[in-house]
Short mmCIF file of C-alpha atoms in Angstrom, two decimals:
data_model
loop_
_atom_site.label_atom_id
_atom_site.label_comp_id
_atom_site.label_asym_id
_atom_site.label_seq_id
_atom_site.Cartn_x
_atom_site.Cartn_y
_atom_site.Cartn_z
CA MET O 1 184.91 -23.13 70.17
CA VAL O 2 188.68 -23.38 70.37
CA GLU O 3 190.70 -23.46 67.17
CA GLN O 4 194.01 -25.35 67.00
CA MET O 5 196.97 -23.97 65.09
CA ASP O 6 200.44 -25.39 64.75
CA VAL O 7 203.48 -23.28 65.51
CA THR O 8 204.50 -22.63 61.91
CA SER O 9 201.00 -21.38 61.05
CA VAL O 10 200.94 -19.08 64.09
CA ALA O 11 204.43 -17.77 63.33
CA ALA O 12 203.46 -17.00 59.73
CA ALA O 13 200.17 -15.36 60.75
CA ARG O 14 201.77 -13.06 63.35
CA CYS O 15 202.54 -10.57 60.58
CA ASP O 16 199.03 -10.81 59.16
CA SER O 17 195.83 -12.23 60.65
CA LEU O 18 197.36 -12.66 64.12
CA ALA O 19 199.18 -9.31 64.19
CA ASN O 20 196.90 -8.12 67.02
CA ALA O 21 196.70 -11.44 68.85
CA LEU O 22 197.20 -11.73 72.58
CA LEU O 23 199.77 -14.46 73.26
CA LEU O 24 198.63 -15.86 76.60
CA ASP O 25 201.20 -18.15 78.21
CA VAL O 26 199.60 -20.28 80.91
CA ARG O 27 202.77 -21.96 82.18
CA GLU O 28 204.17 -21.35 85.62
CA PRO O 29 206.39 -18.27 86.10
CA TRP O 30 209.60 -20.33 86.30
CA GLU O 31 208.77 -21.90 82.92
CA PHE O 32 207.97 -18.51 81.41
CA GLU O 33 211.29 -17.10 82.63
CA LEU O 34 213.14 -20.05 81.12
CA ALA O 35 211.58 -19.93 77.65
CA ARG O 36 208.93 -17.69 76.10
CA ILE O 37 207.63 -16.26 72.87
CA GLU O 38 208.40 -12.58 72.52
CA HIS O 39 205.53 -10.27 73.56
CA SER O 40 203.60 -13.02 75.35
CA VAL O 41 201.81 -12.42 78.65
CA ASN O 42 202.14 -14.90 81.52
CA ILE O 43 198.98 -15.76 83.44
CA PRO O 44 199.57 -19.22 84.91
CA MET O 45 196.88 -21.86 84.70
CA SER O 46 196.89 -21.98 88.50
CA THR O 47 195.67 -18.34 88.64
CA LEU O 48 193.53 -18.19 85.51
CA ALA O 49 190.14 -18.68 87.20
CA SER O 50 190.65 -15.55 89.28
CA ARG O 51 192.05 -13.53 86.36
CA VAL O 52 189.44 -14.06 83.63
CA GLU O 53 188.48 -10.38 83.59
CA GLU O 54 192.15 -9.46 83.18
CA VAL O 55 192.37 -11.77 80.16
CA ARG O 56 189.16 -10.28 78.76
CA ALA O 57 190.59 -6.75 79.13
CA LEU O 58 193.89 -7.78 77.53
CA GLN O 59 192.05 -9.32 74.58
CA GLN O 60 189.94 -6.20 74.12
CA ALA O 61 193.05 -4.01 74.23
CA ALA O 62 194.80 -6.22 71.68
CA SER O 63 191.65 -6.32 69.51
CA GLY O 64 192.54 -9.76 68.24
CA PRO O 65 192.28 -13.43 69.10
CA VAL O 66 193.88 -15.08 72.12
CA VAL O 67 196.59 -17.62 71.31
CA VAL O 68 197.01 -19.79 74.40
CA VAL O 69 200.48 -21.27 74.95
CA CYS O 70 201.91 -23.90 77.30
CA HIS O 71 204.76 -26.41 77.16
CA HIS O 72 203.25 -29.01 74.79
CA GLY O 73 199.69 -27.82 74.11
CA MET O 74 197.64 -29.73 76.69
CA ARG O 75 197.37 -27.18 79.50
CA SER O 76 196.74 -24.45 76.96
CA MET O 77 193.84 -26.40 75.44
CA GLN O 78 192.28 -26.85 78.89
CA CYS O 79 192.70 -23.13 79.59
CA ALA O 80 191.28 -22.13 76.20
CA GLN O 81 188.25 -24.34 76.79
CA PHE O 82 187.81 -22.80 80.25
CA LEU O 83 188.02 -19.28 78.80
CA SER O 84 185.48 -20.23 76.15
CA LYS O 85 183.06 -21.30 78.89
CA GLN O 86 183.61 -17.88 80.50
CA GLY O 87 182.36 -16.20 77.34
CA LEU O 88 185.62 -15.34 75.59
CA ASP O 89 185.80 -16.04 71.89
CA HIS O 90 188.44 -16.10 69.17
CA LEU O 91 190.56 -18.59 71.12
CA ILE O 92 193.42 -20.49 69.52
CA ASN O 93 195.39 -23.30 71.12
CA LEU O 94 199.05 -23.42 70.07
CA SER O 95 199.43 -27.11 69.35
CA GLY O 96 202.86 -28.39 70.29
CA GLY O 97 203.39 -25.46 72.64
CA ILE O 98 206.64 -23.68 73.36
CA ASP O 99 208.51 -26.95 72.82
CA ALA O 100 207.44 -27.09 69.18
CA TRP O 101 207.99 -23.34 68.82
CA SER O 102 211.64 -23.68 69.85
CA ALA O 103 212.12 -26.75 67.62
CA ARG O 104 210.41 -25.45 64.47
CA VAL O 105 210.22 -21.64 64.64
CA ASP O 106 212.79 -20.05 66.94
CA PRO O 107 215.73 -22.19 68.08
CA SER O 108 216.92 -19.34 70.31
CA VAL O 109 214.03 -20.19 72.67
CA PRO O 110 215.46 -22.82 75.05
CA GLN O 111 213.90 -26.26 75.20
CA TYR O 112 213.36 -27.85 78.58
#
């Protein structure tokens, strides 16, 4: 099952329950270069199917949930559901995506 969290909840939880979370950004590299959440890892949706074991290893190393990020929250939900079907658990979709993050949490992150 994939949990949904809004950006303000994720931002607040990063110092507590999400301190060990893997922030998995599934946007394309050019989007990631333009705007990203600090300490996130970019594995584009277009390559995710061939990199599931990499995501699994990153989650194990982080020892926390995976927060999946995209531009508005739709691609990330698809990717989180895909990862769930591959046996990963503790998946969280960042509703509103990086767009909402830059509007509500960190205005230094450019909107596009």
